[in-house]
CSV table of N, CA, C and O in Angstrom, one decimal:
chain,number,residue,atom,x,y,z
B,1,PRO,N,-68.4,50.6,-190.6
B,1,PRO,CA,-68.1,52.0,-190.7
B,1,PRO,C,-67.7,52.6,-189.4
B,1,PRO,O,-68.0,52.2,-188.4
B,2,THR,N,-67.0,53.7,-189.5
B,2,THR,CA,-66.5,54.4,-188.3
B,2,THR,C,-67.6,55.4,-187.8
B,2,THR,O,-68.2,56.1,-188.6
B,3,SER,N,-67.8,55.3,-186.5
B,3,SER,CA,-68.8,56.2,-185.9
B,3,SER,C,-68.2,56.5,-184.5
B,3,SER,O,-68.3,55.7,-183.6
B,4,GLY,N,-67.7,57.8,-184.2
B,4,GLY,CA,-67.3,58.1,-182.9
B,4,GLY,C,-66.0,57.4,-182.6
B,4,GLY,O,-65.0,57.3,-183.4
B,5,SER,N,-66.0,56.7,-181.5
B,5,SER,CA,-64.8,55.9,-181.0
B,5,SER,C,-65.0,54.5,-181.5
B,5,SER,O,-64.0,53.7,-181.3
B,6,PHE,N,-66.1,54.0,-182.1
B,6,PHE,CA,-66.2,52.7,-182.6
B,6,PHE,C,-65.8,52.6,-184.0
B,6,PHE,O,-66.2,53.3,-184.8
B,7,GLN,N,-65.0,51.6,-184.3
B,7,GLN,CA,-64.6,51.3,-185.7
B,7,GLN,C,-64.7,49.8,-186.0
B,7,GLN,O,-64.1,49.0,-185.3
B,8,ALA,N,-65.5,49.5,-187.0
B,8,ALA,CA,-65.8,48.1,-187.4
B,8,ALA,C,-64.6,47.6,-188.1
B,8,ALA,O,-64.0,48.3,-189.0
B,9,VAL,N,-64.3,46.3,-188.0
B,9,VAL,CA,-63.2,45.7,-188.7
B,9,VAL,C,-63.7,45.5,-190.2
B,9,VAL,O,-64.8,45.2,-190.4
B,10,TRP,N,-62.8,45.7,-191.1
B,10,TRP,CA,-63.1,45.6,-192.5
B,10,TRP,C,-64.2,46.7,-193.0
B,10,TRP,O,-64.8,46.5,-194.0
B,11,ALA,N,-64.2,47.8,-192.3
B,11,ALA,CA,-65.3,48.8,-192.6
B,11,ALA,C,-64.8,49.7,-193.8
B,11,ALA,O,-63.7,50.1,-193.9
B,12,ILE,N,-65.7,49.9,-194.8
B,12,ILE,CA,-65.5,50.7,-195.9
B,12,ILE,C,-66.7,51.6,-196.1
B,12,ILE,O,-67.8,51.1,-196.1
B,13,GLY,N,-66.4,52.9,-196.1
B,13,GLY,CA,-67.7,53.8,-196.3
B,13,GLY,C,-67.8,54.6,-194.9
B,13,GLY,O,-67.0,54.5,-194.0
B,14,ASN,N,-69.1,55.0,-194.9
B,14,ASN,CA,-69.5,55.8,-193.7
B,14,ASN,C,-70.8,55.2,-193.1
B,14,ASN,O,-71.2,54.2,-193.6
B,15,GLU,N,-71.3,55.8,-192.2
B,15,GLU,CA,-72.6,55.3,-191.6
B,15,GLU,C,-73.8,55.3,-192.5
B,15,GLU,O,-74.6,54.4,-192.5
B,16,TRP,N,-73.8,56.3,-193.5
B,16,TRP,CA,-74.8,56.3,-194.4
B,16,TRP,C,-74.8,55.1,-195.4
B,16,TRP,O,-75.8,54.5,-195.7
B,17,VAL,N,-73.6,54.7,-195.7
B,17,VAL,CA,-73.4,53.5,-196.6
B,17,VAL,C,-73.9,52.3,-195.9
B,17,VAL,O,-74.6,51.4,-196.4
B,18,CYS,N,-73.7,52.2,-194.6
B,18,CYS,CA,-74.1,51.1,-193.8
B,18,CYS,C,-75.6,51.1,-193.7
B,18,CYS,O,-76.3,50.0,-193.7
B,19,GLN,N,-76.2,52.2,-193.5
B,19,GLN,CA,-77.7,52.3,-193.4
B,19,GLN,C,-78.4,51.8,-194.7
B,19,GLN,O,-79.3,51.1,-194.7
B,20,ILE,N,-77.8,52.3,-195.9
B,20,ILE,CA,-78.4,51.9,-197.2
B,20,ILE,C,-78.2,50.4,-197.4
B,20,ILE,O,-79.1,49.7,-197.9
B,21,GLY,N,-77.0,49.9,-196.9
B,21,GLY,CA,-76.8,48.4,-197.0
B,21,GLY,C,-77.8,47.7,-196.3
B,21,GLY,O,-78.4,46.7,-196.7
B,22,GLY,N,-78.1,48.1,-195.0
B,22,GLY,CA,-79.1,47.5,-194.2
B,22,GLY,C,-80.5,47.5,-194.7
B,22,GLY,O,-81.3,46.6,-194.7
B,23,PHE,N,-80.8,48.7,-195.4
B,23,PHE,CA,-82.1,48.9,-196.0
B,23,PHE,C,-82.3,47.9,-197.1
B,23,PHE,O,-83.3,47.2,-197.2
B,24,LEU,N,-81.3,47.8,-198.0
B,24,LEU,CA,-81.5,46.9,-199.2
B,24,LEU,C,-81.5,45.4,-198.8
B,24,LEU,O,-82.2,44.6,-199.3
B,25,LEU,N,-80.6,45.1,-197.8
B,25,LEU,CA,-80.6,43.7,-197.3
B,25,LEU,C,-82.0,43.3,-196.7
B,25,LEU,O,-82.5,42.3,-196.9
B,26,SER,N,-82.5,44.2,-195.9
B,26,SER,CA,-83.7,43.9,-195.2
B,26,SER,C,-84.9,43.9,-196.2
B,26,SER,O,-85.8,43.0,-196.1
B,27,MET,N,-84.8,44.8,-197.3
B,27,MET,CA,-85.9,44.7,-198.3
B,27,MET,C,-85.9,43.3,-199.0
B,27,MET,O,-86.9,42.7,-199.3
B,28,GLY,N,-84.7,42.9,-199.3
B,28,GLY,CA,-84.5,41.6,-200.0
B,28,GLY,C,-84.9,40.4,-199.2
B,28,GLY,O,-85.7,39.6,-199.7
B,29,MET,N,-84.5,40.4,-197.9
B,29,MET,CA,-84.7,39.2,-197.1
B,29,MET,C,-86.2,39.1,-196.8
B,29,MET,O,-86.8,38.0,-196.9
B,30,SER,N,-86.9,40.2,-196.5
B,30,SER,CA,-88.3,40.2,-196.2
B,30,SER,C,-89.1,39.9,-197.4
B,30,SER,O,-90.2,39.3,-197.4
B,31,GLY,N,-88.7,40.4,-198.6
B,31,GLY,CA,-89.4,40.3,-199.8
B,31,GLY,C,-89.3,38.8,-200.2
B,31,GLY,O,-90.4,38.3,-200.7
B,32,VAL,N,-88.2,38.2,-200.1
B,32,VAL,CA,-88.1,36.7,-200.4
B,32,VAL,C,-89.1,35.9,-199.6
B,32,VAL,O,-89.8,35.0,-200.2
B,33,SER,N,-89.2,36.1,-198.3
B,33,SER,CA,-90.1,35.3,-197.5
B,33,SER,C,-91.6,35.6,-197.9
B,33,SER,O,-92.4,34.6,-197.9
B,34,MET,N,-91.9,36.8,-198.2
B,34,MET,CA,-93.3,37.1,-198.6
B,34,MET,C,-93.6,36.6,-200.0
B,34,MET,O,-94.7,36.1,-200.1
B,35,TYR,N,-92.8,36.6,-200.9
B,35,TYR,CA,-93.0,36.0,-202.2
B,35,TYR,C,-93.0,34.5,-202.2
B,35,TYR,O,-93.8,33.9,-202.9
B,36,THR,N,-92.3,33.9,-201.3
B,36,THR,CA,-92.4,32.5,-201.0
B,36,THR,C,-93.8,32.1,-200.5
B,36,THR,O,-94.4,31.1,-201.0
B,37,PHE,N,-94.3,32.9,-199.6
B,37,PHE,CA,-95.7,32.7,-199.2
B,37,PHE,C,-96.7,32.8,-200.3
B,37,PHE,O,-97.6,32.0,-200.4
B,38,CYS,N,-96.5,33.8,-201.1
B,38,CYS,CA,-97.4,34.0,-202.3
B,38,CYS,C,-97.4,32.8,-203.3
B,38,CYS,O,-98.5,32.4,-203.8
B,39,LEU,N,-96.2,32.3,-203.4
B,39,LEU,CA,-96.1,31.2,-204.3
B,39,LEU,C,-96.8,30.0,-203.7
B,39,LEU,O,-97.4,29.2,-204.4
B,40,CYS,N,-96.6,29.7,-202.4
B,40,CYS,CA,-97.4,28.6,-201.7
B,40,CYS,C,-98.9,28.9,-201.9
B,40,CYS,O,-99.6,27.9,-202.1
B,41,PHE,N,-99.3,30.1,-201.7
B,41,PHE,CA,-100.7,30.4,-201.8
B,41,PHE,C,-101.2,30.1,-203.2
B,41,PHE,O,-102.3,29.6,-203.5
B,42,TYR,N,-100.4,30.4,-204.2
B,42,TYR,CA,-100.7,30.1,-205.6
B,42,TYR,C,-100.9,28.7,-205.8
B,42,TYR,O,-101.9,28.2,-206.5
B,43,TYR,N,-100.0,27.9,-205.3
B,43,TYR,CA,-100.1,26.4,-205.5
B,43,TYR,C,-101.4,25.8,-204.8
B,43,TYR,O,-101.9,24.9,-205.3
B,44,VAL,N,-101.7,26.4,-203.7
B,44,VAL,CA,-102.9,26.0,-203.0
B,44,VAL,C,-104.1,26.3,-203.8
B,44,VAL,O,-105.0,25.5,-204.0
B,45,CYS,N,-104.2,27.5,-204.3
B,45,CYS,CA,-105.3,27.9,-205.2
B,45,CYS,C,-105.4,27.0,-206.5
B,45,CYS,O,-106.5,26.6,-206.9
B,46,LYS,N,-104.3,26.7,-207.0
B,46,LYS,CA,-104.2,25.9,-208.2
B,46,LYS,C,-104.6,24.4,-207.9
B,46,LYS,O,-105.3,23.8,-208.7
B,47,SER,N,-104.1,23.9,-207.0
B,47,SER,CA,-104.3,22.4,-206.7
B,47,SER,C,-105.6,22.1,-206.0
B,47,SER,O,-106.3,21.3,-206.4
B,48,LYS,N,-105.9,22.9,-204.9
B,48,LYS,CA,-107.1,22.6,-204.1
B,48,LYS,C,-108.3,23.3,-204.7
B,48,LYS,O,-109.4,22.8,-204.7
B,49,GLY,N,-108.1,24.5,-205.2
B,49,GLY,CA,-109.2,25.3,-205.6
B,49,GLY,C,-109.5,25.2,-207.1
B,49,GLY,O,-110.6,25.6,-207.5
B,50,GLY,N,-108.6,24.6,-207.9
B,50,GLY,CA,-108.8,24.4,-209.3
B,50,GLY,C,-108.8,25.7,-210.1
B,50,GLY,O,-109.4,25.8,-211.2
B,51,MET,N,-108.0,26.7,-209.5
B,51,MET,CA,-108.0,28.0,-210.2
B,51,MET,C,-107.0,27.9,-211.3
B,51,MET,O,-105.9,27.5,-211.2
B,52,ASP,N,-107.4,28.5,-212.5
B,52,ASP,CA,-106.4,28.6,-213.6
B,52,ASP,C,-105.5,29.9,-213.4
B,52,ASP,O,-105.8,30.7,-212.6
B,53,ASP,N,-104.5,30.0,-214.3
B,53,ASP,CA,-103.5,31.0,-214.1
B,53,ASP,C,-104.1,32.4,-214.3
B,53,ASP,O,-103.8,33.4,-213.6
B,54,LYS,N,-105.0,32.5,-215.3
B,54,LYS,CA,-105.6,33.8,-215.7
B,54,LYS,C,-106.5,34.3,-214.5
B,54,LYS,O,-106.5,35.4,-214.2
B,55,ALA,N,-107.3,33.4,-213.9
B,55,ALA,CA,-108.1,33.7,-212.8
B,55,ALA,C,-107.3,34.2,-211.6
B,55,ALA,O,-107.7,35.1,-210.9
B,56,PHE,N,-106.3,33.5,-211.4
B,56,PHE,CA,-105.4,33.9,-210.2
B,56,PHE,C,-104.8,35.2,-210.4
B,56,PHE,O,-104.7,36.1,-209.5
B,57,ALA,N,-104.3,35.5,-211.6
B,57,ALA,CA,-103.6,36.7,-212.0
B,57,ALA,C,-104.7,37.9,-211.8
B,57,ALA,O,-104.3,39.0,-211.3
B,58,ARG,N,-105.8,37.6,-212.4
B,58,ARG,CA,-106.9,38.7,-212.3
B,58,ARG,C,-107.3,38.9,-210.9
B,58,ARG,O,-107.6,40.1,-210.5
B,59,ARG,N,-107.4,37.9,-210.0
B,59,ARG,CA,-108.0,38.1,-208.7
B,59,ARG,C,-107.0,38.5,-207.6
B,59,ARG,O,-107.3,39.2,-206.8
B,60,PHE,N,-105.8,37.9,-207.6
B,60,PHE,CA,-104.8,38.0,-206.5
B,60,PHE,C,-103.5,38.7,-206.8
B,60,PHE,O,-102.9,39.4,-206.0
B,61,GLU,N,-103.0,38.5,-208.1
B,61,GLU,CA,-101.6,38.8,-208.3
B,61,GLU,C,-101.2,40.2,-208.1
B,61,GLU,O,-100.2,40.6,-207.5
B,62,GLY,N,-102.0,41.1,-208.6
B,62,GLY,CA,-101.7,42.5,-208.5
B,62,GLY,C,-101.7,43.0,-207.0
B,62,GLY,O,-100.8,43.8,-206.6
B,63,TRP,N,-102.7,42.5,-206.3
B,63,TRP,CA,-102.8,42.9,-204.8
B,63,TRP,C,-101.6,42.3,-204.1
B,63,TRP,O,-101.1,42.9,-203.1
B,64,MET,N,-101.1,41.1,-204.4
B,64,MET,CA,-99.9,40.5,-203.8
B,64,MET,C,-98.7,41.4,-204.0
B,64,MET,O,-98.0,41.7,-203.0
B,65,HIS,N,-98.4,41.8,-205.2
B,65,HIS,CA,-97.3,42.6,-205.4
B,65,HIS,C,-97.4,43.9,-204.8
B,65,HIS,O,-96.4,44.4,-204.2
B,66,ALA,N,-98.5,44.6,-204.8
B,66,ALA,CA,-98.7,45.9,-204.2
B,66,ALA,C,-98.5,45.8,-202.7
B,66,ALA,O,-97.9,46.6,-202.0
B,67,PHE,N,-99.1,44.7,-202.1
B,67,PHE,CA,-99.0,44.5,-200.6
B,67,PHE,C,-97.5,44.4,-200.2
B,67,PHE,O,-97.0,45.0,-199.3
B,68,ILE,N,-96.8,43.5,-200.9
B,68,ILE,CA,-95.4,43.2,-200.6
B,68,ILE,C,-94.5,44.4,-200.7
B,68,ILE,O,-93.7,44.7,-199.8
B,69,ILE,N,-94.7,45.2,-201.8
B,69,ILE,CA,-93.9,46.4,-202.0
B,69,ILE,C,-94.2,47.4,-200.9
B,69,ILE,O,-93.4,48.0,-200.4
B,70,ALA,N,-95.5,47.7,-200.7
B,70,ALA,CA,-95.9,48.6,-199.8
B,70,ALA,C,-95.5,48.4,-198.4
B,70,ALA,O,-94.9,49.2,-197.7
B,71,ILE,N,-95.6,47.2,-197.9
B,71,ILE,CA,-95.3,46.8,-196.5
B,71,ILE,C,-93.8,46.8,-196.3
B,71,ILE,O,-93.3,47.3,-195.2
B,72,ASN,N,-93.1,46.4,-197.3
B,72,ASN,CA,-91.6,46.4,-197.2
B,72,ASN,C,-91.1,47.9,-197.2
B,72,ASN,O,-90.2,48.2,-196.4
B,73,LEU,N,-91.7,48.7,-198.0
B,73,LEU,CA,-91.2,50.2,-198.0
B,73,LEU,C,-91.6,50.8,-196.7
B,73,LEU,O,-90.7,51.6,-196.1
B,74,VAL,N,-92.8,50.6,-196.2
B,74,VAL,CA,-93.1,51.2,-195.0
B,74,VAL,C,-92.2,50.8,-193.8
B,74,VAL,O,-91.7,51.7,-193.0
B,75,ILE,N,-92.0,49.5,-193.6
B,75,ILE,CA,-91.2,49.0,-192.5
B,75,ILE,C,-89.8,49.5,-192.6
B,75,ILE,O,-89.1,49.9,-191.7
B,76,ASN,N,-89.2,49.4,-193.8
B,76,ASN,CA,-87.8,49.6,-194.0
B,76,ASN,C,-87.5,51.2,-194.1
B,76,ASN,O,-86.4,51.6,-193.6
B,77,ILE,N,-88.4,51.9,-194.6
B,77,ILE,CA,-88.2,53.4,-194.5
B,77,ILE,C,-88.2,53.9,-193.1
B,77,ILE,O,-87.5,54.8,-192.7
B,78,SER,N,-89.2,53.4,-192.3
B,78,SER,CA,-89.3,53.8,-190.9
B,78,SER,C,-88.0,53.3,-190.2
B,78,SER,O,-87.5,54.1,-189.3
B,79,ALA,N,-87.5,52.1,-190.4
B,79,ALA,CA,-86.3,51.7,-189.8
B,79,ALA,C,-85.1,52.6,-190.2
B,79,ALA,O,-84.2,52.8,-189.4
B,80,LEU,N,-85.1,53.0,-191.5
B,80,LEU,CA,-84.0,53.9,-192.0
B,80,LEU,C,-84.1,55.3,-191.3
B,80,LEU,O,-83.1,55.8,-190.9
B,81,VAL,N,-85.2,55.8,-191.2
B,81,VAL,CA,-85.5,57.1,-190.5
B,81,VAL,C,-85.1,57.0,-189.0
B,81,VAL,O,-84.5,57.9,-188.5
B,82,LEU,N,-85.4,55.9,-188.4
B,82,LEU,CA,-85.1,55.8,-187.0
B,82,LEU,C,-83.7,55.4,-186.7
B,82,LEU,O,-83.2,55.3,-185.5
B,83,GLY,N,-83.0,55.0,-187.8
B,83,GLY,CA,-81.5,54.6,-187.6
B,83,GLY,C,-81.3,53.3,-187.0
B,83,GLY,O,-80.3,53.1,-186.2
B,84,THR,N,-82.2,52.3,-187.2
B,84,THR,CA,-82.0,51.0,-186.5
B,84,THR,C,-81.3,50.0,-187.4
B,84,THR,O,-81.2,48.9,-187.0
B,85,PHE,N,-80.8,50.4,-188.5
B,85,PHE,CA,-79.9,49.4,-189.3
B,85,PHE,C,-78.5,49.4,-188.7
B,85,PHE,O,-78.0,50.3,-188.4
């Protein structure tokens, strides 16, 4: 996007479009790594701990989703407000 005297090659849109694109890209990239960790944790609980699916869902799954969504929103909204994308 164009901003002052700087113009990016192949730019379409304005600075706000670039900020939203950075926000969505960052949310997706950090979310994938966090969900990959949760999947690894699930397999450890299943194989080493002998935990069944219902017990894992009841004990961990809700907290995992809430933590991933909350931490991603806090970090990415603060980056959006600070204009670091």
